[in-house]
Each structure stands twice: as structure tokens, then as C-alpha cells.
């Protein structure tokens, strides 16, 4: 792809809270006011160019805010299969468990590490003991294997199980275990981010601009249409905010008539956004966390929580919570249909099953499998 001029419009980092433009310093990972940055960027969609390109998320080239083709870090990710599943009625599922590192987070990691490479960055830090850490580590390894070394350090709480860290370490990332709570891990990564690029899946808007390709792919795979209802998981909300952004861009470009109604699913064991939604609050409410099978969405203080609530409300949707037996049931039901997912991914389908009876029979309903079952193999219960 090197050398192709897509004549892309400029992308500017802008604060999601106060609207201030970011200074050009790449070490500034959030606004002086504390707000997270969004990107100001106008995408373009050219269907005849899209369909002529290879089956990866980079086929939407004119809609992705990376200017230099030489900086693109790719493992051929994207255009995951869309399959029909009969749950009493047909629902459409994107198989995002099939990404190279085993979760949808490769969408965001490909864009974010490409952005870092374009900036000339050779070392990054990130905090995540789960799939985001694995995806960032994978794309740093890919960049290093394709002529631009990027050293990666992932900060995790010392209590994180060694099994979850094996994949991150295998990619060659350095795992930095921090004694104490999650807060202390956050403090440690922020100290490191003062002098090293912070490749945060939560704070860096390039990650969300990778996740927006989920919406583009659904649009293309459904025959250039949007579904009526879209059921997605929400922990930090990177996939939900990405999908909401992608559909809003398609609407503004005149490519679709309506944005889908967004149903966001949390585990009842840790549901700050479902609680806030029910209470009519604009920001996540404090919750007491209890253990859950869906550990990948158990985020007590989502930094972009207010943005998630606003996106769901603007779509006419809702944030719901599912209990542990419902997650276990959905996990088993998916596996019996040939779909082996991690329990976190099954929580989304538990939410879908909970909401289906209330949806209009004519509604076109879509959802996602976010993570692969081989991430988290548990001995069979029966
Ligand atoms: C990260 C993750 C989620 C939740 O994504 P958020 O961006 O935190 O909302 C859901 N499922 C899996 C498998 C994940 O890895
Ligand atoms: Zn601000």
C-alpha cells in the first residue's frame, strides 16, 4: 500500500468534555481538564473502492485516520464472518472472536499502533491484564517484525493470574506487575506515561476509530444497510463507542437512513452504567463489585462512561444487566451451536436473549461474539 495518496482529511485530537484542541505533544494522553480526547475527522466512503480491496478492515481506507500507508500495522484483521443464529428468531452475529489475538480488540490495536508508528514511537505502555493488553502486545510485535521496532510494557495488578499473562508475554511484551490495587496499577502506568507513549485502549481515540470498523463491516455485510437493533457488551465501552461512531459517520455521509438502537449489556455483578441508565444519571454511578464470569466487562469506573450513556440514549436504546446463571446458560447454548466463546462474550448473548421477547418481530437484530473460548478454558461442568 506504500505511497498511495488517499488525500485524507486531517485528524485533530479534541477534548470530549471541554472541546479544546490537544497540543501536538504525543505524551499528552488526556486534556488539561481531565477529559478524554476524541478525533475530529471526516471519513469518506467509496463503495466501489471498498469492494475492490482485500478482506480486512483497511478496505475502508478513506474512513481511517492514518495518513501514511507505510505506517499501517496489520495482521489482515477485520471483515469477520457474519452468521445467522436461530434463537427462536434469526439474529445476526459478527464473529469477532476470530481475530488474531482472540478478541475484537485487534480492531483498535491495529489503528492505535499504526498511529504510534506514524508518530515515530518506539516504546509504548498500556494497562490491561486482559484482551486489550494482548492485542496491543501483538501489534507491537507485528510492527517490530515489519521494520519498525516498538517495545511494549503492560502494567497489571500483581494479583492477575499467570495464565492471563502468558499470551502477553509470548508476544515479547514486558509485563510489569504492580503490588496493590487496580488504582495503584493506574498510578504506575500514568507515571510511566509521563515519558513514554501511552497506548491506552480507553484514552486514545485511535482505538475507537479502529472499533468503528465493526459498524462499517455490518453495513457492508448486510447489503449496505444498518440493523434496527444492535446488542453490544459494555465494560469501558470501546466497541460500543466505536459502533456508535461508525454508524453516525455513515448516517452523516448519507449511506444509511438511521442509526441502530443500541442495547448495551453489563454483568449485574459490576454494572455502573446500567445503574446510571436506570437512574437517569449522566455519568456512571459507584457500585460494589462482586465476582463475575464476565471479568472482561467488569469495569467499575469506565473513563468514557458519560459518552457511553449519551450514545445509548441518543440511539433510543438502553443499558441492561445480566446475572451469572444467565451468562453461564448463554455460554453453554453458544457452544452447543458450535460457537466457543469466552464467558465475557456470552454475557452479550445473555442480554440479547433477555431482550428478544420485547423486540418487534420485524426488527433486524445484530450482535457480536467478542472473545474466543480458547482464551479461558474451564473444565467442563457436565
Ligand atoms: C474488552 C472486551 C469487552 C468489553 O469491551 P469494552 O471496550 O471494555 O466495553 C467485551 N468482551 C471481550 C471479550 C473483551 O475483551
Ligand atoms: Zn478538556
Short mmCIF file of C-alpha atoms and ligand atoms in Angstrom, two decimals:
data_model
loop_
_atom_site.label_atom_id
_atom_site.label_comp_id
_atom_site.label_asym_id
_atom_site.label_seq_id
_atom_site.Cartn_x
_atom_site.Cartn_y
_atom_site.Cartn_z
CA UNK A 1 0.00 0.00 0.00
CA UNK A 2 3.01 2.29 0.44
CA UNK A 3 2.91 5.53 -1.46
CA UNK A 4 -0.81 5.59 -2.25
CA UNK A 5 -2.23 9.05 -1.65
CA UNK A 6 -5.72 8.79 -0.20
CA UNK A 7 -5.94 12.56 0.18
CA UNK A 8 -7.34 12.01 3.66
CA UNK A 9 -8.72 14.97 5.58
CA UNK A 10 -6.74 15.99 8.66
CA UNK A 11 -7.40 14.32 12.01
CA UNK A 12 -7.25 16.50 15.13
CA UNK A 13 -7.42 15.41 18.77
CA UNK A 14 -10.23 17.34 20.52
CA UNK A 15 -11.36 17.09 24.17
CA UNK A 16 -14.70 15.25 24.55
CA UNK A 17 -15.55 17.38 27.61
CA UNK A 18 -14.40 20.99 27.01
CA UNK A 19 -13.79 20.93 23.23
CA UNK A 20 -10.19 22.16 23.48
CA UNK A 21 -7.78 21.00 20.78
CA UNK A 22 -4.90 18.85 22.03
CA UNK A 23 -1.38 20.27 21.97
CA UNK A 24 0.75 18.41 19.41
CA UNK A 25 2.73 16.70 22.23
CA UNK A 26 2.16 12.91 21.82
CA UNK A 27 2.76 12.43 25.55
CA UNK A 28 -0.46 14.34 26.34
CA UNK A 29 -2.89 11.43 26.66
CA UNK A 30 -5.78 13.47 28.08
CA UNK A 31 -6.92 17.07 28.18
CA UNK A 32 -5.77 19.52 30.86
CA UNK A 33 -9.40 19.44 32.10
CA UNK A 34 -9.17 15.66 32.63
CA UNK A 35 -11.42 14.80 29.68
CA UNK A 36 -10.68 12.07 27.14
CA UNK A 37 -9.78 13.10 23.59
CA UNK A 38 -11.92 12.34 20.55
CA UNK A 39 -10.77 12.75 16.95
CA UNK A 40 -12.16 15.43 14.65
CA UNK A 41 -12.10 13.69 11.27
CA UNK A 42 -14.43 13.47 8.28
CA UNK A 43 -14.41 10.00 6.70
CA UNK A 44 -15.27 9.20 3.11
CA UNK A 45 -16.96 6.08 1.78
CA UNK A 46 -16.47 4.85 -1.79
CA UNK A 47 -18.29 1.52 -2.21
CA UNK A 48 -16.63 0.57 -5.50
CA UNK A 49 -13.16 1.05 -3.95
CA UNK A 50 -14.14 -0.78 -0.76
CA UNK A 51 -15.33 -3.94 -2.54
CA UNK A 52 -12.23 -4.00 -4.77
CA UNK A 53 -9.87 -4.23 -1.78
CA UNK A 54 -8.61 -7.16 0.31
CA UNK A 55 -10.96 -8.52 3.02
CA UNK A 56 -9.61 -6.60 6.01
CA UNK A 57 -10.79 -3.54 7.92
CA UNK A 58 -8.28 -1.47 5.92
CA UNK A 59 -10.66 -1.75 2.93
CA UNK A 60 -12.42 1.32 4.42
CA UNK A 61 -9.17 3.20 3.84
CA UNK A 62 -10.67 6.66 3.23
CA UNK A 63 -12.53 6.43 6.54
CA UNK A 64 -9.49 5.60 8.71
CA UNK A 65 -7.46 8.48 10.22
CA UNK A 66 -3.97 7.16 9.39
CA UNK A 67 -2.39 9.19 6.62
CA UNK A 68 0.79 7.30 5.89
CA UNK A 69 0.30 3.83 4.33
CA UNK A 70 3.85 2.99 5.34
CA UNK A 71 2.81 3.26 8.99
CA UNK A 72 -0.04 0.75 8.77
CA UNK A 73 0.48 -2.21 11.14
CA UNK A 74 -1.80 -5.04 10.05
CA UNK A 75 -2.29 -8.76 10.58
CA UNK A 76 -5.05 -8.90 7.95
CA UNK A 77 -7.66 -8.19 10.66
CA UNK A 78 -11.34 -7.49 10.04
CA UNK A 79 -14.30 -8.44 7.87
CA UNK A 80 -15.11 -11.14 10.41
CA UNK A 81 -17.84 -13.60 9.38
CA UNK A 82 -21.47 -12.57 9.91
CA UNK A 83 -23.63 -15.61 10.63
CA UNK A 84 -27.30 -16.18 11.33
CA UNK A 85 -28.19 -17.90 14.61
CA UNK A 86 -31.69 -19.15 15.43
CA UNK A 87 -32.62 -18.10 18.96
CA UNK A 88 -36.34 -18.59 18.38
CA UNK A 89 -35.91 -15.96 15.69
CA UNK A 90 -32.95 -15.15 13.50
CA UNK A 91 -30.25 -12.90 14.92
CA UNK A 92 -27.05 -11.88 13.11
CA UNK A 93 -23.74 -12.42 14.89
CA UNK A 94 -20.35 -10.98 13.99
CA UNK A 95 -17.64 -13.49 14.85
CA UNK A 96 -15.14 -11.07 16.37
CA UNK A 97 -13.69 -13.91 18.47
CA UNK A 98 -11.80 -14.88 15.31
CA UNK A 99 -9.27 -12.03 15.36
CA UNK A 100 -5.58 -12.95 15.50
CA UNK A 101 -5.18 -12.25 19.23
CA UNK A 102 -8.61 -13.76 20.01
CA UNK A 103 -10.80 -10.71 20.58
CA UNK A 104 -12.30 -7.67 18.83
CA UNK A 105 -9.58 -5.52 20.45
CA UNK A 106 -7.39 -6.15 17.37
CA UNK A 107 -9.60 -3.59 15.56
CA UNK A 108 -8.48 -0.83 17.89
CA UNK A 109 -4.93 -2.09 18.35
CA UNK A 110 -4.23 -2.08 14.59
CA UNK A 111 -5.27 1.60 14.31
CA UNK A 112 -3.63 2.70 17.56
CA UNK A 113 -0.25 1.07 16.91
CA UNK A 114 -0.32 2.34 13.29
CA UNK A 115 -0.84 5.85 14.72
CA UNK A 116 2.07 5.35 17.15
CA UNK A 117 4.28 4.14 14.27
CA UNK A 118 3.30 7.18 12.20
CA UNK A 119 4.43 9.36 15.11
CA UNK A 120 7.81 7.59 15.14
CA UNK A 121 7.17 5.99 18.53
CA UNK A 122 9.45 3.08 19.52
CA UNK A 123 8.12 2.25 23.00
CA UNK A 124 4.61 2.17 24.49
CA UNK A 125 2.97 1.45 27.85
CA UNK A 126 -0.58 0.18 28.45
CA UNK A 127 -2.52 -1.12 31.45
CA UNK A 128 -4.73 -4.16 30.97
CA UNK A 129 -4.44 -7.67 32.30
CA UNK A 130 -6.78 -8.96 29.62
CA UNK A 131 -7.53 -8.82 25.93
CA UNK A 132 -6.52 -5.20 25.33
CA UNK A 133 -3.04 -5.92 26.67
CA UNK A 134 -2.77 -8.98 24.42
CA UNK A 135 -3.91 -7.04 21.33
CA UNK A 136 -1.54 -4.09 21.94
CA UNK A 137 1.34 -6.52 22.58
CA UNK A 138 0.51 -8.42 19.35
CA UNK A 139 0.54 -5.30 17.16
CA UNK A 140 3.77 -4.03 18.73
CA UNK A 141 5.29 -7.42 17.84
CA UNK A 142 3.92 -7.10 14.30
CA UNK A 143 5.39 -3.61 13.93
CA UNK A 144 8.74 -4.86 15.19
CA UNK A 145 8.63 -7.75 12.71
CA UNK A 146 7.94 -5.33 9.84
CA UNK A 147 10.78 -2.89 10.17
CA UNK A 148 9.72 -0.54 12.98
CA UNK A 149 10.52 -1.89 16.46
CA UNK A 150 8.05 -0.91 19.21
CA UNK A 151 8.86 -2.08 22.75
CA UNK A 152 5.72 -2.77 24.76
CA UNK A 153 5.21 -2.75 28.53
CA UNK A 154 1.88 -3.86 30.00
CA UNK A 155 1.13 -2.87 33.61
CA UNK A 156 -1.00 -5.35 35.55
CA UNK A 157 -2.03 -5.81 39.19
CA UNK A 158 0.22 -8.39 40.89
CA UNK A 159 -2.88 -10.47 41.65
CA UNK A 160 -3.53 -11.14 37.94
CA UNK A 161 -3.49 -14.88 37.19
CA UNK A 162 -0.33 -16.04 35.36
CA UNK A 163 -2.47 -17.77 32.68
CA UNK A 164 -3.83 -14.42 31.51
CA UNK A 165 -0.34 -13.01 31.20
CA UNK A 166 1.12 -15.87 29.15
CA UNK A 167 -0.19 -14.56 25.84
CA UNK A 168 1.04 -11.02 26.52
CA UNK A 169 4.50 -12.29 27.47
CA UNK A 170 4.63 -14.63 24.47
CA UNK A 171 4.37 -11.64 22.13
CA UNK A 172 7.57 -10.34 23.72
CA UNK A 173 5.93 -7.62 25.79
CA UNK A 174 7.33 -6.79 29.20
CA UNK A 175 4.81 -7.45 31.96
CA UNK A 176 5.14 -5.03 34.89
CA UNK A 177 3.39 -6.40 37.98
CA UNK A 178 2.28 -3.70 40.40
CA UNK A 179 1.72 -4.58 44.05
CA UNK A 180 -1.62 -3.44 45.46
CA UNK A 181 -4.92 -2.48 43.93
CA UNK A 182 -6.01 -1.56 40.41
CA UNK A 183 -5.69 2.09 41.43
CA UNK A 184 -2.02 1.56 42.11
CA UNK A 185 -1.62 -0.03 38.68
CA UNK A 186 -3.29 3.03 37.15
CA UNK A 187 -0.94 5.32 39.10
CA UNK A 188 2.11 3.33 37.96
CA UNK A 189 1.16 3.44 34.27
CA UNK A 190 0.45 7.16 34.49
CA UNK A 191 3.87 7.77 35.98
CA UNK A 192 5.41 5.81 33.09
CA UNK A 193 3.20 7.67 30.56
CA UNK A 194 4.88 10.94 31.53
CA UNK A 195 7.88 9.90 29.42
CA UNK A 196 6.62 7.00 27.24
CA UNK A 197 3.76 6.84 24.70
CA UNK A 198 0.54 5.70 26.43
CA UNK A 199 -1.15 3.24 24.05
CA UNK A 200 -4.35 3.23 26.09
CA UNK A 201 -7.35 1.45 24.61
CA UNK A 202 -9.57 3.64 26.79
CA UNK A 203 -7.99 7.10 26.47
CA UNK A 204 -6.59 7.08 22.93
CA UNK A 205 -9.33 7.87 20.37
CA UNK A 206 -7.47 5.99 17.60
CA UNK A 207 -8.55 2.77 19.34
CA UNK A 208 -12.21 3.76 19.00
CA UNK A 209 -11.61 4.70 15.35
CA UNK A 210 -10.44 1.11 14.87
CA UNK A 211 -13.50 -0.29 16.62
CA UNK A 212 -15.81 1.78 14.38
CA UNK A 213 -14.98 -0.62 11.52
CA UNK A 214 -17.37 -3.04 13.26
CA UNK A 215 -20.20 -0.76 12.06
CA UNK A 216 -18.78 -0.45 8.54
CA UNK A 217 -18.47 -4.23 8.18
CA UNK A 218 -22.05 -4.83 9.36
CA UNK A 219 -23.24 -2.17 6.90
CA UNK A 220 -21.41 -3.84 4.02
CA UNK A 221 -22.26 -7.44 5.00
CA UNK A 222 -25.97 -6.64 5.44
CA UNK A 223 -26.11 -5.24 1.91
CA UNK A 224 -25.18 -1.60 2.72
CA UNK A 225 -27.81 -1.37 5.45
CA UNK A 226 -27.80 -0.97 9.23
CA UNK A 227 -29.62 -3.39 11.56
CA UNK A 228 -32.57 -1.98 13.56
CA UNK A 229 -31.20 -3.16 16.91
CA UNK A 230 -27.59 -3.83 17.90
CA UNK A 231 -26.73 -5.63 21.15
CA UNK A 232 -23.17 -5.00 22.42
CA UNK A 233 -21.18 -5.58 25.63
CA UNK A 234 -20.03 -2.62 27.69
CA UNK A 235 -17.11 -2.52 30.09
CA UNK A 236 -15.16 0.58 29.11
CA UNK A 237 -17.36 0.88 26.03
CA UNK A 238 -14.71 0.95 23.29
CA UNK A 239 -16.69 -1.33 20.96
CA UNK A 240 -19.97 0.41 21.70
CA UNK A 241 -18.49 3.89 21.20
CA UNK A 242 -16.78 2.65 18.04
CA UNK A 243 -20.01 1.20 16.63
CA UNK A 244 -21.97 4.34 17.55
CA UNK A 245 -19.30 6.49 15.86
CA UNK A 246 -19.20 4.32 12.74
CA UNK A 247 -22.96 4.38 12.26
CA UNK A 248 -23.10 8.13 12.93
CA UNK A 249 -20.46 8.68 10.26
CA UNK A 250 -22.42 6.50 7.80
CA UNK A 251 -25.57 8.48 8.60
CA UNK A 252 -23.81 11.82 8.09
CA UNK A 253 -22.38 10.56 4.79
CA UNK A 254 -25.90 9.66 3.64
CA UNK A 255 -25.08 5.93 3.48
CA UNK A 256 -27.77 4.79 5.96
CA UNK A 257 -31.15 6.24 6.97
CA UNK A 258 -30.98 5.59 10.72
CA UNK A 259 -28.53 4.64 13.46
CA UNK A 260 -29.43 1.29 15.11
CA UNK A 261 -30.95 1.22 18.56
CA UNK A 262 -28.06 0.29 20.86
CA UNK A 263 -28.63 -2.18 23.68
CA UNK A 264 -25.59 -2.23 25.96
CA UNK A 265 -25.06 -5.26 28.22
CA UNK A 266 -23.25 -5.33 31.57
CA UNK A 267 -22.81 -8.05 34.17
CA UNK A 268 -25.10 -7.33 37.14
CA UNK A 269 -22.07 -8.08 39.34
CA UNK A 270 -20.44 -4.83 38.12
CA UNK A 271 -22.94 -2.55 36.40
CA UNK A 272 -22.12 1.16 36.93
CA UNK A 273 -23.61 2.10 33.54
CA UNK A 274 -26.81 0.03 33.81
CA UNK A 275 -27.31 1.55 37.26
CA UNK A 276 -26.78 5.06 35.93
CA UNK A 277 -29.04 4.44 32.94
CA UNK A 278 -31.93 3.30 35.16
CA UNK A 279 -31.41 6.27 37.50
CA UNK A 280 -31.37 8.75 34.60
CA UNK A 281 -27.84 9.78 35.56
CA UNK A 282 -25.42 11.32 33.03
CA UNK A 283 -22.32 9.59 34.44
CA UNK A 284 -21.55 6.11 35.85
CA UNK A 285 -22.69 5.55 39.43
CA UNK A 286 -20.46 3.95 42.12
CA UNK A 287 -21.04 0.22 42.54
CA UNK A 288 -19.82 -2.60 44.73
CA UNK A 289 -18.18 -5.24 42.60
CA UNK A 290 -18.86 -8.93 43.12
CA UNK A 291 -17.13 -11.77 41.22
CA UNK A 292 -18.39 -12.49 37.71
CA UNK A 293 -17.78 -14.94 34.85
CA UNK A 294 -17.70 -11.87 32.60
CA UNK A 295 -14.48 -10.43 34.00
CA UNK A 296 -13.70 -8.67 30.70
CA UNK A 297 -16.59 -6.24 31.21
CA UNK A 298 -16.26 -5.81 34.99
CA UNK A 299 -15.08 -2.19 34.87
CA UNK A 300 -16.21 -0.27 37.96
CA UNK A 301 -15.17 3.21 36.77
CA UNK A 302 -15.32 3.46 32.97
CA UNK A 303 -13.46 6.64 31.96
CA UNK A 304 -15.74 7.24 28.95
CA UNK A 305 -18.89 6.25 30.82
CA UNK A 306 -20.71 9.54 30.20
CA UNK A 307 -20.05 9.17 26.46
CA UNK A 308 -21.46 5.62 26.52
CA UNK A 309 -24.64 6.75 28.29
CA UNK A 310 -25.10 9.64 25.84
CA UNK A 311 -24.58 7.37 22.80
CA UNK A 312 -27.07 4.77 24.05
CA UNK A 313 -29.70 7.42 24.87
CA UNK A 314 -29.24 9.19 21.52
CA UNK A 315 -29.95 5.86 19.77
CA UNK A 316 -33.17 5.27 21.71
CA UNK A 317 -31.60 2.22 23.34
CA UNK A 318 -30.86 1.12 26.87
CA UNK A 319 -28.20 -0.33 29.20
CA UNK A 320 -29.19 -3.63 30.79
CA UNK A 321 -27.61 -6.07 33.27
CA UNK A 322 -27.48 -9.88 33.21
CA UNK A 323 -26.96 -12.24 36.15
CA UNK A 324 -24.43 -15.05 36.48
CA UNK A 325 -26.76 -18.02 35.70
CA UNK A 326 -27.88 -16.27 32.50
CA UNK A 327 -24.23 -15.82 31.44
CA UNK A 328 -23.46 -19.50 32.12
CA UNK A 329 -26.58 -20.59 30.18
CA UNK A 330 -25.73 -18.39 27.19
CA UNK A 331 -22.15 -19.72 27.21
CA UNK A 332 -23.40 -23.33 27.05
CA UNK A 333 -26.02 -22.52 24.43
CA UNK A 334 -23.48 -20.87 22.14
CA UNK A 335 -21.09 -23.81 22.45
CA UNK A 336 -23.89 -26.25 21.57
CA UNK A 337 -24.41 -24.18 18.42
CA UNK A 338 -20.71 -24.57 17.54
CA UNK A 339 -19.61 -21.20 18.89
CA UNK A 340 -16.93 -21.46 21.60
CA UNK A 341 -16.55 -18.09 23.29
CA UNK A 342 -15.04 -16.77 26.47
CA UNK A 343 -17.66 -16.25 29.20
CA UNK A 344 -17.39 -12.45 28.86
CA UNK A 345 -18.61 -12.76 25.27
CA UNK A 346 -21.52 -14.95 26.37
CA UNK A 347 -22.79 -12.13 28.62
CA UNK A 348 -23.72 -10.17 25.49
CA UNK A 349 -25.81 -13.08 24.21
CA UNK A 350 -27.43 -13.45 27.65
CA UNK A 351 -28.52 -9.82 27.26
CA UNK A 352 -29.76 -10.49 23.75
CA UNK A 353 -31.86 -13.45 24.97
CA UNK A 354 -33.26 -11.30 27.76
CA UNK A 355 -34.34 -8.52 25.37
CA UNK A 356 -35.54 -10.56 22.37
CA UNK A 357 -39.13 -11.11 23.58
CA UNK A 358 -39.63 -7.34 23.84
CA UNK A 359 -38.43 -6.53 20.31
CA UNK A 360 -40.73 -6.03 17.32
CA UNK A 361 -40.85 -9.27 15.28
CA UNK A 362 -39.85 -7.36 12.14
CA UNK A 363 -36.73 -5.86 13.77
CA UNK A 364 -33.43 -6.86 12.20
CA UNK A 365 -31.26 -7.73 15.22
CA UNK A 366 -27.46 -7.99 15.24
CA UNK A 367 -24.89 -8.70 17.93
CA UNK A 368 -21.31 -9.88 18.39
CA UNK A 369 -19.10 -12.60 19.84
CA UNK A 370 -16.23 -10.55 21.28
CA UNK A 371 -13.72 -13.13 22.52
CA UNK A 372 -12.56 -16.68 21.79
CA UNK A 373 -13.26 -19.57 24.18
CA UNK A 374 -9.67 -20.79 23.96
CA UNK A 375 -8.66 -17.68 25.93
CA UNK A 376 -10.19 -19.05 29.06
CA UNK A 377 -10.71 -22.80 29.03
CA UNK A 378 -12.58 -24.10 32.09
CA UNK A 379 -13.04 -27.79 32.92
CA UNK A 380 -16.46 -28.92 31.68
CA UNK A 381 -19.18 -28.69 34.30
CA UNK A 382 -21.16 -31.57 32.78
C1 LIG B 1 -12.77 -5.77 26.16
C2 LIG B 1 -13.84 -6.80 25.99
C3 LIG B 1 -15.20 -6.48 26.11
C4 LIG B 1 -15.69 -5.12 26.50
O1 LIG B 1 -15.18 -4.09 25.73
P1 LIG B 1 -15.18 -2.62 26.32
O2 LIG B 1 -14.46 -1.80 25.37
O3 LIG B 1 -14.47 -2.68 27.65
O4 LIG B 1 -16.60 -2.22 26.51
C5 LIG B 1 -16.12 -7.48 25.86
N1 LIG B 1 -15.75 -8.72 25.54
C6 LIG B 1 -14.45 -9.07 25.43
C7 LIG B 1 -14.12 -10.48 25.07
C8 LIG B 1 -13.46 -8.11 25.64
O5 LIG B 1 -12.18 -8.46 25.52
ZN1 LIG B 2 -10.91 19.32 28.13
#
